[in-house]
JSON list of C-alpha atoms in Angstrom, two decimals:
[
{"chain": "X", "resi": 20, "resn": "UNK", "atom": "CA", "xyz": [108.14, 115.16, 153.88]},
{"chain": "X", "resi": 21, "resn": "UNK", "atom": "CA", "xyz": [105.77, 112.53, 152.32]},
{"chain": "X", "resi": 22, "resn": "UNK", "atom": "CA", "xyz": [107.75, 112.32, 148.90]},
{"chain": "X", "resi": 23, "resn": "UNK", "atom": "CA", "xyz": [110.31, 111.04, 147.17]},
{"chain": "X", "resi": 24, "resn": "UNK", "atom": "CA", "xyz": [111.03, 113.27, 143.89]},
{"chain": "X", "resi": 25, "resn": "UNK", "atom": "CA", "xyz": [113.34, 110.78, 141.98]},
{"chain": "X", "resi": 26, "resn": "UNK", "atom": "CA", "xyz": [115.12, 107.20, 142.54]},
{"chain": "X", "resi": 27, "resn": "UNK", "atom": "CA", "xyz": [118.62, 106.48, 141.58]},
{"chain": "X", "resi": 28, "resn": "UNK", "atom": "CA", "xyz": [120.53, 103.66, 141.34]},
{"chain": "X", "resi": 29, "resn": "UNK", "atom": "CA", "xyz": [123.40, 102.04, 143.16]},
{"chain": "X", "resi": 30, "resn": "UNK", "atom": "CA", "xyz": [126.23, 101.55, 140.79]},
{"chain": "X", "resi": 31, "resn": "UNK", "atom": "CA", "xyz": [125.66, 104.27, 138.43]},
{"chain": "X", "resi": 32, "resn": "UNK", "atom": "CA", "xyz": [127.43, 107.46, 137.43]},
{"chain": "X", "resi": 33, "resn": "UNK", "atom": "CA", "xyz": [125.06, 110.52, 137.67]},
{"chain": "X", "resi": 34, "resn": "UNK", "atom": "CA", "xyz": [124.75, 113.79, 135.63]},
{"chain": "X", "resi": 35, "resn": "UNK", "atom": "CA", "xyz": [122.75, 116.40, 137.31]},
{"chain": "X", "resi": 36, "resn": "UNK", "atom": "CA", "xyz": [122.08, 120.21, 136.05]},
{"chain": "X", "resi": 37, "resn": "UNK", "atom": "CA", "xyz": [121.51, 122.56, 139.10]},
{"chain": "X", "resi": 38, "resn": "UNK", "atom": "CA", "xyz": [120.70, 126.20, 137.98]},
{"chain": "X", "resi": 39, "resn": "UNK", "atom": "CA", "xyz": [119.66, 128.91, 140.83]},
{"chain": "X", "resi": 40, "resn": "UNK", "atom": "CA", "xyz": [116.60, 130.56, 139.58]},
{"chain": "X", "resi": 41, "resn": "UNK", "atom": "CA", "xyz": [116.10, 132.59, 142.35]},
{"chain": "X", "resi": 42, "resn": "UNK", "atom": "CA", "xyz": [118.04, 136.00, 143.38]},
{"chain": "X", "resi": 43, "resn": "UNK", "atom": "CA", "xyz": [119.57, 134.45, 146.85]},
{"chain": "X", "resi": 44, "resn": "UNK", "atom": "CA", "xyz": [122.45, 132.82, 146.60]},
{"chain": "X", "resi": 45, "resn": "UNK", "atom": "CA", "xyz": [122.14, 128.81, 147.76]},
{"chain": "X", "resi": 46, "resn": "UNK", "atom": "CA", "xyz": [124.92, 126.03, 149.21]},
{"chain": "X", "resi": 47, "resn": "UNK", "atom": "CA", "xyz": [123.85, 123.10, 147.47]},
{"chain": "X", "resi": 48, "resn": "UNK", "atom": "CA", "xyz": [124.21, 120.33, 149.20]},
{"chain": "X", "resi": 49, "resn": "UNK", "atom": "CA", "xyz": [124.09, 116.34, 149.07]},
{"chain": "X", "resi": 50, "resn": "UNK", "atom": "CA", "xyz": [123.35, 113.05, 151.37]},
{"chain": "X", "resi": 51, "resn": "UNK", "atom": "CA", "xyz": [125.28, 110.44, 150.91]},
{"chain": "X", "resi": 52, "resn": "UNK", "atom": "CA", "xyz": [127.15, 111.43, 147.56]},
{"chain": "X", "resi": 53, "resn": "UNK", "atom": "CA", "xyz": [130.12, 113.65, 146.86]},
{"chain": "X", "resi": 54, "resn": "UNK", "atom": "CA", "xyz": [130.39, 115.21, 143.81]},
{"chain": "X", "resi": 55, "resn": "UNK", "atom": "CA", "xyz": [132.25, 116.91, 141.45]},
{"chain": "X", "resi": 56, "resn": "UNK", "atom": "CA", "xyz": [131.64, 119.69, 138.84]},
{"chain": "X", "resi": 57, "resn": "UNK", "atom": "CA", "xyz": [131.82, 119.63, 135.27]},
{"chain": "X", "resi": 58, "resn": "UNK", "atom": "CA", "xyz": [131.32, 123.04, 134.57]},
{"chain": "X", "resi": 59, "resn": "UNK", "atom": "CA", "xyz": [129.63, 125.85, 135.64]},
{"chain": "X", "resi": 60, "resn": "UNK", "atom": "CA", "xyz": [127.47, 128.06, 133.03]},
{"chain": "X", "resi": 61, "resn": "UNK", "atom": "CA", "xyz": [129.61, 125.92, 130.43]},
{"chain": "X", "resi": 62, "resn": "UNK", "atom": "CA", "xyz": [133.08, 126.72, 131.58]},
{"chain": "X", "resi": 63, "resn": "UNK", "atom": "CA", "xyz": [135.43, 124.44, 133.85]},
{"chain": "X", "resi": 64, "resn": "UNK", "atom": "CA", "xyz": [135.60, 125.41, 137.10]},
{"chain": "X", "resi": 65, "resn": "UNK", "atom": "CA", "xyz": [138.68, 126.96, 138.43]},
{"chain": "X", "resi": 66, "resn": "UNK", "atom": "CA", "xyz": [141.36, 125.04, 140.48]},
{"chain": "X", "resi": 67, "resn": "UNK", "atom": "CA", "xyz": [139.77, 125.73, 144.28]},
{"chain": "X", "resi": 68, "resn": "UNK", "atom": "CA", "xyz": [136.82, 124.24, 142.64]},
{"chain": "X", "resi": 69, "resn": "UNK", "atom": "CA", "xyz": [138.33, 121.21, 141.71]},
{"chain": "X", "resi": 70, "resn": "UNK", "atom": "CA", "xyz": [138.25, 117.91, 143.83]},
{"chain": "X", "resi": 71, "resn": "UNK", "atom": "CA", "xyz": [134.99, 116.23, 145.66]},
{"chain": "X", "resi": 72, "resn": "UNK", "atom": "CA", "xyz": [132.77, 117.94, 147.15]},
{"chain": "X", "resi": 73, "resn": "UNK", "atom": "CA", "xyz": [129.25, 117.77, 149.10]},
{"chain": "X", "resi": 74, "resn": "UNK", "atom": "CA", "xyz": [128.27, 121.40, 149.38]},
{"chain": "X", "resi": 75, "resn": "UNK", "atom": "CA", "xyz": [128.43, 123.80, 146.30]},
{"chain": "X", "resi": 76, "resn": "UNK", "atom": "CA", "xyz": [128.19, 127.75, 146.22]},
{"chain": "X", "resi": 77, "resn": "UNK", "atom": "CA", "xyz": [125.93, 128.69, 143.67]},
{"chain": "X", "resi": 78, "resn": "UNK", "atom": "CA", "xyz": [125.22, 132.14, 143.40]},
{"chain": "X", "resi": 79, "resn": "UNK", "atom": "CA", "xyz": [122.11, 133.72, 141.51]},
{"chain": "X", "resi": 80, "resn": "UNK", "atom": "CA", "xyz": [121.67, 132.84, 137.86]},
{"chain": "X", "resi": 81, "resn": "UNK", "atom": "CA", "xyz": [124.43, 130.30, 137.89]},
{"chain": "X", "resi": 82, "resn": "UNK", "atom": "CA", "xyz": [123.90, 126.62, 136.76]},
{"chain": "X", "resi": 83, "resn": "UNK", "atom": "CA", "xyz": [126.26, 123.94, 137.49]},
{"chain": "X", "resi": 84, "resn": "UNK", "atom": "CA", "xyz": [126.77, 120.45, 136.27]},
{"chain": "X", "resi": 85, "resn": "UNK", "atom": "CA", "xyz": [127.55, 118.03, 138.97]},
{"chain": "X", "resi": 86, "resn": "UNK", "atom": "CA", "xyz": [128.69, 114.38, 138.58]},
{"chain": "X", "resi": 87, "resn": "UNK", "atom": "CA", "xyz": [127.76, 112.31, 141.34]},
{"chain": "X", "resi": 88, "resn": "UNK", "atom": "CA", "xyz": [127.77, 108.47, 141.72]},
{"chain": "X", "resi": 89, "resn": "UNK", "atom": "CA", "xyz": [125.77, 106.21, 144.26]},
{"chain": "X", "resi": 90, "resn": "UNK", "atom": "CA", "xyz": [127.76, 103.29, 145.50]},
{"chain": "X", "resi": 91, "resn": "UNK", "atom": "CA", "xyz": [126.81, 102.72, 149.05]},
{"chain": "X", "resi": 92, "resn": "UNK", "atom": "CA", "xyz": [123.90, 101.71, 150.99]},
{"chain": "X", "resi": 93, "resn": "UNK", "atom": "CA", "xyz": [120.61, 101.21, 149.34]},
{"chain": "X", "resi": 94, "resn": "UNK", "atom": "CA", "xyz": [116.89, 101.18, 150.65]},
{"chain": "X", "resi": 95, "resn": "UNK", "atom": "CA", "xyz": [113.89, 102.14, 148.86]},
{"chain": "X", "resi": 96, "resn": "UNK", "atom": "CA", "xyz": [112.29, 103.27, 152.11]},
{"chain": "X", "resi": 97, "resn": "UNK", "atom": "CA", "xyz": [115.01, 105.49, 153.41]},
{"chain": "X", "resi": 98, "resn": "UNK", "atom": "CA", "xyz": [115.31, 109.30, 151.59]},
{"chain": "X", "resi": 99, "resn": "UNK", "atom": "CA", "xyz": [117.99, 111.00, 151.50]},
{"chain": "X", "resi": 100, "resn": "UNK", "atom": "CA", "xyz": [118.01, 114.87, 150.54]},
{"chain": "X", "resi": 101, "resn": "UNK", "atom": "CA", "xyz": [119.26, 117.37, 148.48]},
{"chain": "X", "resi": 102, "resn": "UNK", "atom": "CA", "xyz": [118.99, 121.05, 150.25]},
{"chain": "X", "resi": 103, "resn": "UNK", "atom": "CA", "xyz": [120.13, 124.61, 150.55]},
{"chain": "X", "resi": 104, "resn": "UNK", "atom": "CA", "xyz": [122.59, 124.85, 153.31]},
{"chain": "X", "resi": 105, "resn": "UNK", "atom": "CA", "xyz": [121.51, 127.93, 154.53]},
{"chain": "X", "resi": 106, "resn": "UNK", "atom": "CA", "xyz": [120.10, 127.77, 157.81]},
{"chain": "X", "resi": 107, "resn": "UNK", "atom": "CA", "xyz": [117.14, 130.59, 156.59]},
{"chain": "X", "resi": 108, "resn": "UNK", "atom": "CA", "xyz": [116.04, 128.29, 153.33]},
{"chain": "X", "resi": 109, "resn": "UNK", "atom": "CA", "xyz": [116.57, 124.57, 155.69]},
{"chain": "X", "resi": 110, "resn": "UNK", "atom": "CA", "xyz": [114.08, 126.08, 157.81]},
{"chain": "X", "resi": 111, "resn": "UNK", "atom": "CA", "xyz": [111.71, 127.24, 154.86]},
{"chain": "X", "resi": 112, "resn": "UNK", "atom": "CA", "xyz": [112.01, 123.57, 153.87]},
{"chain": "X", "resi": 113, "resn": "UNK", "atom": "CA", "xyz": [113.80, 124.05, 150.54]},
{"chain": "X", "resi": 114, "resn": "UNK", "atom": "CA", "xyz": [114.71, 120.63, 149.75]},
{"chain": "X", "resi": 115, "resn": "UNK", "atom": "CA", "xyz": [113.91, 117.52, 147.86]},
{"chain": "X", "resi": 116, "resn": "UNK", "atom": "CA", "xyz": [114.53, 113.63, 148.48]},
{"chain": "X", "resi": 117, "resn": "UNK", "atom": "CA", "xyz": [115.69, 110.59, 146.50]},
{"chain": "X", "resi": 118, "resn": "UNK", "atom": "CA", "xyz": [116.50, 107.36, 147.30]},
{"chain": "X", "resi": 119, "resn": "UNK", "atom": "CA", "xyz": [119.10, 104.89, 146.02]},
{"chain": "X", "resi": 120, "resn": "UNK", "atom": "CA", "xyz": [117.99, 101.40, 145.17]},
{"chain": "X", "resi": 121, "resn": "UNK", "atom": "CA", "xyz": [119.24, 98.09, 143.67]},
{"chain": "X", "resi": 122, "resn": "UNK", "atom": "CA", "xyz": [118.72, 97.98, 139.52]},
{"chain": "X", "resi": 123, "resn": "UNK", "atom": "CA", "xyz": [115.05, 96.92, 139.08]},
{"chain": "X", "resi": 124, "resn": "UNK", "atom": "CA", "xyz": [113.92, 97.94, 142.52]},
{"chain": "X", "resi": 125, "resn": "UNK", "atom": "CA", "xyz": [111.20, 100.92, 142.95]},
{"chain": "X", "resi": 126, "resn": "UNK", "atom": "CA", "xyz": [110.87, 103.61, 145.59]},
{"chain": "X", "resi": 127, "resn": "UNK", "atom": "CA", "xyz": [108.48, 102.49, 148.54]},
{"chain": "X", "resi": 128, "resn": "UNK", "atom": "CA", "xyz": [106.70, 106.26, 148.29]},
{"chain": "X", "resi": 129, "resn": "UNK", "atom": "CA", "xyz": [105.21, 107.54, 145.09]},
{"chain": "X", "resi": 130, "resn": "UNK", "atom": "CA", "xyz": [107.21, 109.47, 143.22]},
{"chain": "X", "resi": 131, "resn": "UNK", "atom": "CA", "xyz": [106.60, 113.31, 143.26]},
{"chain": "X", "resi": 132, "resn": "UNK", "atom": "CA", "xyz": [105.68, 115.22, 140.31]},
{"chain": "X", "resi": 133, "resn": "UNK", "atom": "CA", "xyz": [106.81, 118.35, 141.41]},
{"chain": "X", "resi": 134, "resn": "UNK", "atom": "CA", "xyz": [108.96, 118.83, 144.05]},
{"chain": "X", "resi": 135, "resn": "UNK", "atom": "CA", "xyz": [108.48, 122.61, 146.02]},
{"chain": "X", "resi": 136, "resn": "UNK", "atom": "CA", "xyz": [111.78, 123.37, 146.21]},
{"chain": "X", "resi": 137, "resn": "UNK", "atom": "CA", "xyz": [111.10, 127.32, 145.54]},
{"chain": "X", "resi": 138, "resn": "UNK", "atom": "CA", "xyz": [114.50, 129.11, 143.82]},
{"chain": "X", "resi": 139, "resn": "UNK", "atom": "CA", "xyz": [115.52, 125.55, 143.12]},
{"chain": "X", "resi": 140, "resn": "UNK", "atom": "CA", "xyz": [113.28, 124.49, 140.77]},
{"chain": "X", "resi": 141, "resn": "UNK", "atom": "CA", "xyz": [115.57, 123.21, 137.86]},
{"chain": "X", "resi": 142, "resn": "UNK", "atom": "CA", "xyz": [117.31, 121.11, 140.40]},
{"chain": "X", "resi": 143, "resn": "UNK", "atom": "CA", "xyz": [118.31, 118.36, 139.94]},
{"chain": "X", "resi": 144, "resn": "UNK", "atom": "CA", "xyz": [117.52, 118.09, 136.27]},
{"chain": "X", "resi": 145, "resn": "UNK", "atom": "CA", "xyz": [119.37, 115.16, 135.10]},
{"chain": "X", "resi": 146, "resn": "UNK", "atom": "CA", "xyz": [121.38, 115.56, 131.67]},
{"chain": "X", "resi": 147, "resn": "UNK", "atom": "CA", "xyz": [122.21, 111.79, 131.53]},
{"chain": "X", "resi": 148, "resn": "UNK", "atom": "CA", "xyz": [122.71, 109.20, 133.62]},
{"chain": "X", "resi": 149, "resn": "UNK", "atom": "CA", "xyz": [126.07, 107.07, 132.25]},
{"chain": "X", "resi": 150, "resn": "UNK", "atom": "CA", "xyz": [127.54, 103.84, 133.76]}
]
């Protein structure tokens, strides 16, 4: 993949708004960030929802709030990715890349303006970013 679809950086706290568009269910999943959720479709999760996570369940029609923060390793060369987990969508290339770099630094790639992430389209879709 010759893209990167968004930057974000070390240090900072992380809102993002995943919503499944499409009518298979996805496992959302993270590089190098666990998360946790806020809420999904506006309520709290329930308790075996709670705690950090990397990979999320999120069936069709369902949007989730996810807080994530970056605090390791940074290079504005190096992607990581966002993806379904499921083997069938990896292979159909349903995922997206970001990188994490130092405040003021800019990704080495340009910056995608729309990332083909079919029956993922909303994600991420960042609410806020707080520090």
């Amino acid at each position: 993949m010759n893209r990167i679809d968004f930057t974000s950086i070390v240090g900072t706290t992380e809102v993002w708004t995943v919503t499944n568009v499409d009518n298979w269910p996805h496992n959302f999943h993270v590089h190098d960030a666990q998360f946790q959720i806020v809420d999904i479709n506006g309520t709290p999760p329930p308790p075996e929802l709670d705690g950090w996570k990397d990979t999320v369940y999120t069936p069709p029609g369902q949007q989730l709030r996810l807080v994530l923060r970056f605090s390791r390793y940074t290079d504005p060369t190096a992607p990581y990715m966002y993806h379904c987990h499921m083997l069938m969508h990896e292979d159909q290339g349903m995922m997206g890349q970001f990188v994490v770099v130092e405040p003021g630094a800019q990704a080495a790639q340009t910056i995608s303006s729309s990332a083909d992430i079919s029956g993922m389209e909303s994600m991420p879709n960042f609410e806020g970013m707080h520090h």
